[in-house]
Tab-separated table of C-alpha atoms in Angstrom:
chain	number	residue	atom	x	y	z
A	240	THR	CA	-6.352	-116.337	44.296
A	241	GLN	CA	-4.744	-119.488	45.600
A	242	LEU	CA	-2.015	-118.959	48.180
A	243	LEU	CA	0.278	-121.336	50.017
A	244	GLU	CA	1.519	-120.286	53.436
A	245	GLN	CA	4.662	-122.098	54.428
A	246	SER	CA	6.051	-122.147	57.956
A	247	PRO	CA	8.433	-121.720	59.550
A	248	GLN	CA	10.436	-119.610	57.138
A	249	PHE	CA	13.725	-120.265	58.925
A	250	LEU	CA	14.780	-123.176	61.081
A	251	SER	CA	18.156	-123.850	62.668
A	252	ILE	CA	18.533	-127.123	64.562
A	253	GLN	CA	21.161	-129.542	65.806
A	254	GLU	CA	21.952	-132.790	64.081
A	255	GLY	CA	19.680	-135.566	65.310
A	256	GLU	CA	16.664	-133.385	66.042
A	257	ASN	CA	13.281	-133.809	64.381
A	258	LEU	CA	11.404	-131.068	62.582
A	259	THR	CA	8.178	-130.396	60.735
A	260	VAL	CA	7.493	-127.907	57.959
A	261	TYR	CA	3.933	-126.889	57.210
A	262	CYS	CA	2.242	-125.745	54.045
A	263	ASN	CA	-1.297	-124.379	54.430
A	264	SER	CA	-3.959	-122.911	52.204
A	265	SER	CA	-7.642	-122.060	52.223
A	266	SER	CA	-7.864	-123.517	48.704
A	267	VAL	CA	-8.052	-127.107	47.560
A	268	PHE	CA	-5.167	-128.368	45.458
A	269	SER	CA	-5.382	-131.301	43.072
A	270	SER	CA	-1.756	-132.128	43.810
A	271	LEU	CA	1.079	-130.776	45.867
A	272	GLN	CA	4.801	-131.081	45.363
A	273	TRP	CA	7.732	-130.696	47.742
A	274	TYR	CA	11.103	-129.551	46.450
A	275	ARG	CA	14.510	-129.100	48.057
A	276	GLN	CA	16.984	-126.549	46.798
A	277	GLU	CA	20.642	-126.138	47.705
A	278	PRO	CA	22.426	-122.786	47.336
A	279	GLY	CA	23.287	-121.958	43.742
A	280	GLU	CA	21.319	-124.883	42.331
A	281	GLY	CA	17.835	-125.527	41.009
A	282	PRO	CA	15.091	-127.153	43.121
A	283	VAL	CA	14.892	-130.936	43.107
A	284	LEU	CA	11.520	-132.654	43.235
A	285	LEU	CA	11.177	-134.781	46.375
A	286	VAL	CA	7.605	-136.003	46.203
A	287	THR	CA	4.147	-135.421	44.753
A	288	VAL	CA	1.031	-136.059	46.826
A	289	VAL	CA	-2.319	-136.352	45.149
A	290	THR	CA	-4.836	-138.094	47.393
A	291	GLY	CA	-6.311	-136.517	50.524
A	292	GLY	CA	-4.802	-138.125	53.630
A	293	GLU	CA	-1.919	-139.576	51.641
A	294	VAL	CA	1.344	-140.254	53.446
A	295	LYS	CA	4.594	-140.830	51.582
A	296	LYS	CA	7.982	-141.661	53.022
A	297	LEU	CA	11.373	-140.985	51.538
A	298	LYS	CA	13.983	-142.393	53.936
A	299	ARG	CA	13.871	-140.047	56.948
A	300	LEU	CA	11.374	-137.687	55.288
A	301	THR	CA	7.625	-138.163	55.735
A	302	PHE	CA	5.177	-136.183	53.628
A	303	GLN	CA	1.486	-135.889	54.398
A	304	PHE	CA	-1.368	-134.410	52.377
A	305	GLY	CA	-4.333	-133.177	54.415
A	306	ASP	CA	-7.670	-134.957	54.125
A	307	ALA	CA	-9.207	-131.884	52.501
A	308	ARG	CA	-6.186	-131.386	50.223
A	309	LYS	CA	-5.658	-127.869	51.573
A	310	ASP	CA	-2.513	-128.481	53.560
A	311	SER	CA	0.593	-130.610	53.684
A	312	SER	CA	3.482	-131.268	56.003
A	313	LEU	CA	7.046	-132.465	55.725
A	314	HIS	CA	8.555	-134.193	58.756
A	315	ILE	CA	12.245	-134.977	58.979
A	316	THR	CA	13.433	-137.481	61.560
A	317	ALA	CA	16.947	-137.282	62.982
A	318	ALA	CA	18.029	-134.419	60.762
A	319	GLN	CA	21.527	-134.482	59.313
A	320	PRO	CA	23.734	-131.662	57.985
A	321	GLY	CA	23.058	-132.967	54.493
A	322	ASP	CA	19.391	-132.022	54.935
A	323	THR	CA	20.360	-128.347	54.987
A	324	GLY	CA	18.665	-126.374	52.222
A	325	LEU	CA	15.585	-124.490	51.122
A	326	TYR	CA	12.401	-126.553	51.170
A	327	LEU	CA	9.562	-125.455	48.910
A	328	CYS	CA	5.997	-126.660	48.681
A	329	ALA	CA	4.073	-126.039	45.488
A	330	GLY	CA	0.514	-126.689	44.442
A	331	ALA	CA	-1.131	-126.946	41.065
A	332	ASP	CA	-2.821	-123.693	40.012
A	333	ARG	CA	-6.436	-124.601	39.221
A	334	SER	CA	-6.910	-121.496	37.089
A	335	SER	CA	-4.224	-122.677	34.694
A	336	ASN	CA	-4.219	-125.716	32.416
A	337	THR	CA	-0.510	-125.386	31.649
A	338	GLY	CA	0.869	-126.938	34.807
A	339	LYS	CA	1.617	-123.632	36.489
A	340	LEU	CA	2.560	-124.067	40.151
A	341	ILE	CA	1.925	-121.824	43.135
A	342	PHE	CA	4.901	-121.849	45.489
A	343	GLY	CA	5.044	-121.329	49.212
A	344	GLN	CA	7.534	-118.820	50.627
A	345	GLY	CA	10.033	-121.563	51.381
A	346	THR	CA	11.640	-122.858	54.572
A	347	THR	CA	15.374	-122.394	54.988
A	348	LEU	CA	16.678	-125.275	57.097
A	349	GLN	CA	20.106	-125.314	58.675
A	350	VAL	CA	21.229	-128.478	60.441
A	351	LYS	CA	24.322	-127.965	62.576
A	352	PRO	CA	26.693	-130.872	63.193
B	12	GLY	CA	15.441	-139.406	33.902
B	13	ALA	CA	13.853	-135.914	33.727
B	14	VAL	CA	17.076	-133.961	33.458
B	15	VAL	CA	17.045	-130.274	32.592
B	16	SER	CA	20.175	-128.330	31.734
B	17	GLN	CA	20.784	-124.619	31.656
B	18	HIS	CA	23.541	-122.663	29.986
B	19	PRO	CA	25.427	-120.655	30.992
B	20	SER	CA	25.545	-121.345	34.714
B	21	ARG	CA	27.035	-117.946	35.403
B	22	VAL	CA	27.321	-114.806	33.279
B	23	ILE	CA	28.579	-111.295	33.847
B	24	CYS	CA	27.625	-108.634	31.353
B	25	LYS	CA	27.798	-104.891	31.011
B	26	SER	CA	24.792	-102.656	31.400
B	27	GLY	CA	22.954	-102.185	28.112
B	28	THR	CA	23.950	-105.493	26.571
B	29	SER	CA	21.727	-108.533	26.014
B	30	VAL	CA	22.177	-111.997	27.460
B	31	LYS	CA	20.679	-115.281	26.268
B	32	ILE	CA	20.054	-118.206	28.605
B	33	GLU	CA	19.297	-121.665	27.220
B	34	CYS	CA	17.167	-124.315	28.877
B	35	ARG	CA	17.151	-127.863	27.547
B	36	SER	CA	15.265	-130.987	28.562
B	37	LEU	CA	17.840	-133.708	27.961
B	38	ASP	CA	15.903	-136.947	28.182
B	39	PHE	CA	12.269	-136.023	27.624
B	40	GLN	CA	10.108	-133.804	25.477
B	41	ALA	CA	8.724	-130.843	27.364
B	42	THR	CA	5.499	-129.385	26.077
B	43	THR	CA	5.733	-126.599	28.588
B	44	MET	CA	8.698	-124.809	30.068
B	45	PHE	CA	8.693	-122.208	32.794
B	46	TRP	CA	11.060	-119.366	33.612
B	47	TYR	CA	11.566	-118.187	37.182
B	48	ARG	CA	13.564	-115.541	38.932
B	49	GLN	CA	14.805	-116.003	42.471
B	50	PHE	CA	16.196	-113.495	44.950
B	51	PRO	CA	18.482	-114.591	47.817
B	52	LYS	CA	16.768	-116.724	50.460
B	53	GLN	CA	13.403	-116.295	48.762
B	54	SER	CA	11.014	-118.538	46.909
B	55	LEU	CA	10.666	-118.735	43.152
B	56	MET	CA	8.913	-115.992	41.230
B	57	LEU	CA	7.324	-117.179	37.977
B	58	MET	CA	8.136	-114.913	35.067
B	59	ALA	CA	6.521	-116.714	32.155
B	60	THR	CA	5.110	-119.959	30.828
B	61	SER	CA	6.399	-121.134	27.488
B	62	ASN	CA	4.756	-123.616	25.129
B	63	GLU	CA	6.508	-125.035	22.109
B	64	GLY	CA	5.638	-123.174	18.946
B	65	SER	CA	3.545	-120.477	20.555
B	66	LYS	CA	4.046	-117.164	22.299
B	67	ALA	CA	4.970	-117.198	25.935
B	68	THR	CA	2.488	-116.158	28.597
B	69	TYR	CA	4.000	-113.583	30.909
B	70	GLU	CA	3.072	-112.995	34.532
B	71	GLN	CA	1.757	-109.634	35.586
B	72	GLY	CA	4.532	-107.088	35.974
B	73	VAL	CA	7.041	-108.928	33.768
B	74	GLU	CA	8.029	-106.934	30.688
B	75	LYS	CA	7.748	-109.170	27.647
B	76	ASP	CA	9.901	-106.860	25.518
B	77	LYS	CA	12.680	-107.018	28.067
B	78	PHE	CA	12.566	-110.737	28.759
B	79	LEU	CA	12.223	-112.408	25.374
B	80	ILE	CA	11.293	-116.073	25.458
B	81	ASN	CA	11.538	-118.448	22.531
B	82	HIS	CA	10.437	-122.082	22.692
B	83	ALA	CA	11.651	-123.384	19.363
B	84	SER	CA	11.392	-127.100	20.027
B	85	LEU	CA	10.122	-129.592	22.587
B	86	THR	CA	13.551	-129.681	24.193
B	87	LEU	CA	14.759	-126.090	24.034
B	88	SER	CA	13.582	-122.771	25.408
B	89	THR	CA	15.619	-119.573	25.584
B	90	LEU	CA	15.317	-116.461	27.713
B	91	THR	CA	16.983	-113.300	26.434
B	92	VAL	CA	17.406	-110.417	28.829
B	93	THR	CA	17.575	-107.379	26.573
B	94	SER	CA	19.325	-104.132	27.468
B	95	ALA	CA	20.263	-105.520	30.841
B	96	HIS	CA	20.581	-103.249	33.854
B	97	PRO	CA	22.068	-103.923	37.299
B	98	GLU	CA	18.576	-104.454	38.730
B	99	ASP	CA	18.210	-107.439	36.393
B	100	SER	CA	20.995	-109.196	38.289
B	101	SER	CA	19.463	-112.320	39.762
B	102	PHE	CA	19.299	-116.106	39.714
B	103	TYR	CA	17.221	-117.300	36.757
B	104	ILE	CA	15.869	-120.854	36.756
B	105	CYS	CA	13.951	-122.754	34.115
B	106	SER	CA	11.819	-125.823	34.545
B	107	ALA	CA	10.087	-128.277	32.272
B	108	SER	CA	7.080	-130.522	32.621
B	109	ALA	CA	7.272	-134.155	31.561
B	110	GLN	CA	4.362	-136.586	31.686
B	111	SER	CA	2.601	-135.099	34.674
B	112	PRO	CA	1.829	-131.446	34.005
B	113	TYR	CA	2.280	-130.421	37.615
B	114	GLU	CA	5.634	-132.034	38.239
B	115	GLN	CA	8.269	-129.624	37.120
B	116	TYR	CA	11.915	-130.526	36.732
B	117	PHE	CA	14.273	-127.658	37.245
B	118	GLY	CA	17.503	-126.669	35.618
B	119	PRO	CA	20.530	-125.796	37.756
B	120	GLY	CA	19.958	-122.064	37.329
B	121	THR	CA	21.909	-119.168	35.812
B	122	ARG	CA	23.485	-116.478	37.946
B	123	LEU	CA	23.327	-113.190	36.008
B	124	THR	CA	25.373	-110.224	37.157
B	125	VAL	CA	25.007	-106.939	35.311
B	126	THR	CA	27.774	-104.420	35.951
């Protein structure tokens, strides 16, 4: 069974601080997605990483896929209150050919002004 | 692009009644749609995978007779919660896959409250 362990589960920081969220597994994933969800809304796709060692940047967000494609990280530089939300990593389930995703437990981020 | 809508956004119903939730892909054809349930401050729990024109595949522990899924077209899937009970109260979210099978685009969710 493929599992994704996401950490930390909760993070409360001050505006301007940096943070990193980790997503780890003992299984190899063909691709990994990061989503952000605000309260009462559906998750929004931020990025997809496919190649081992890949780094993608989205403004102040940097996403990295591990060389072995078993782990990923999300780094936010100079966090702002607008970054507050639930961050979810998700990997493609290899046992399914329907696009089923395996989700991490989520990281609830609160950025205080 | 890749916009998914859900209707209604919020519904309150009485115990024993049925509720239908619609999920539509507005600007793309979705071969596969997914239905999730989410509890407060938790991750998404997949309930079922729905393919157009075929029966849905339910996850272990999800009652298919209670949560009826119909995927009538490439842009519409519906979830009907039958004989709803207070424990069915939750946030239900659908998603749809576009070109890449592993990139899912989510609807805004439906808050169901059963009284």
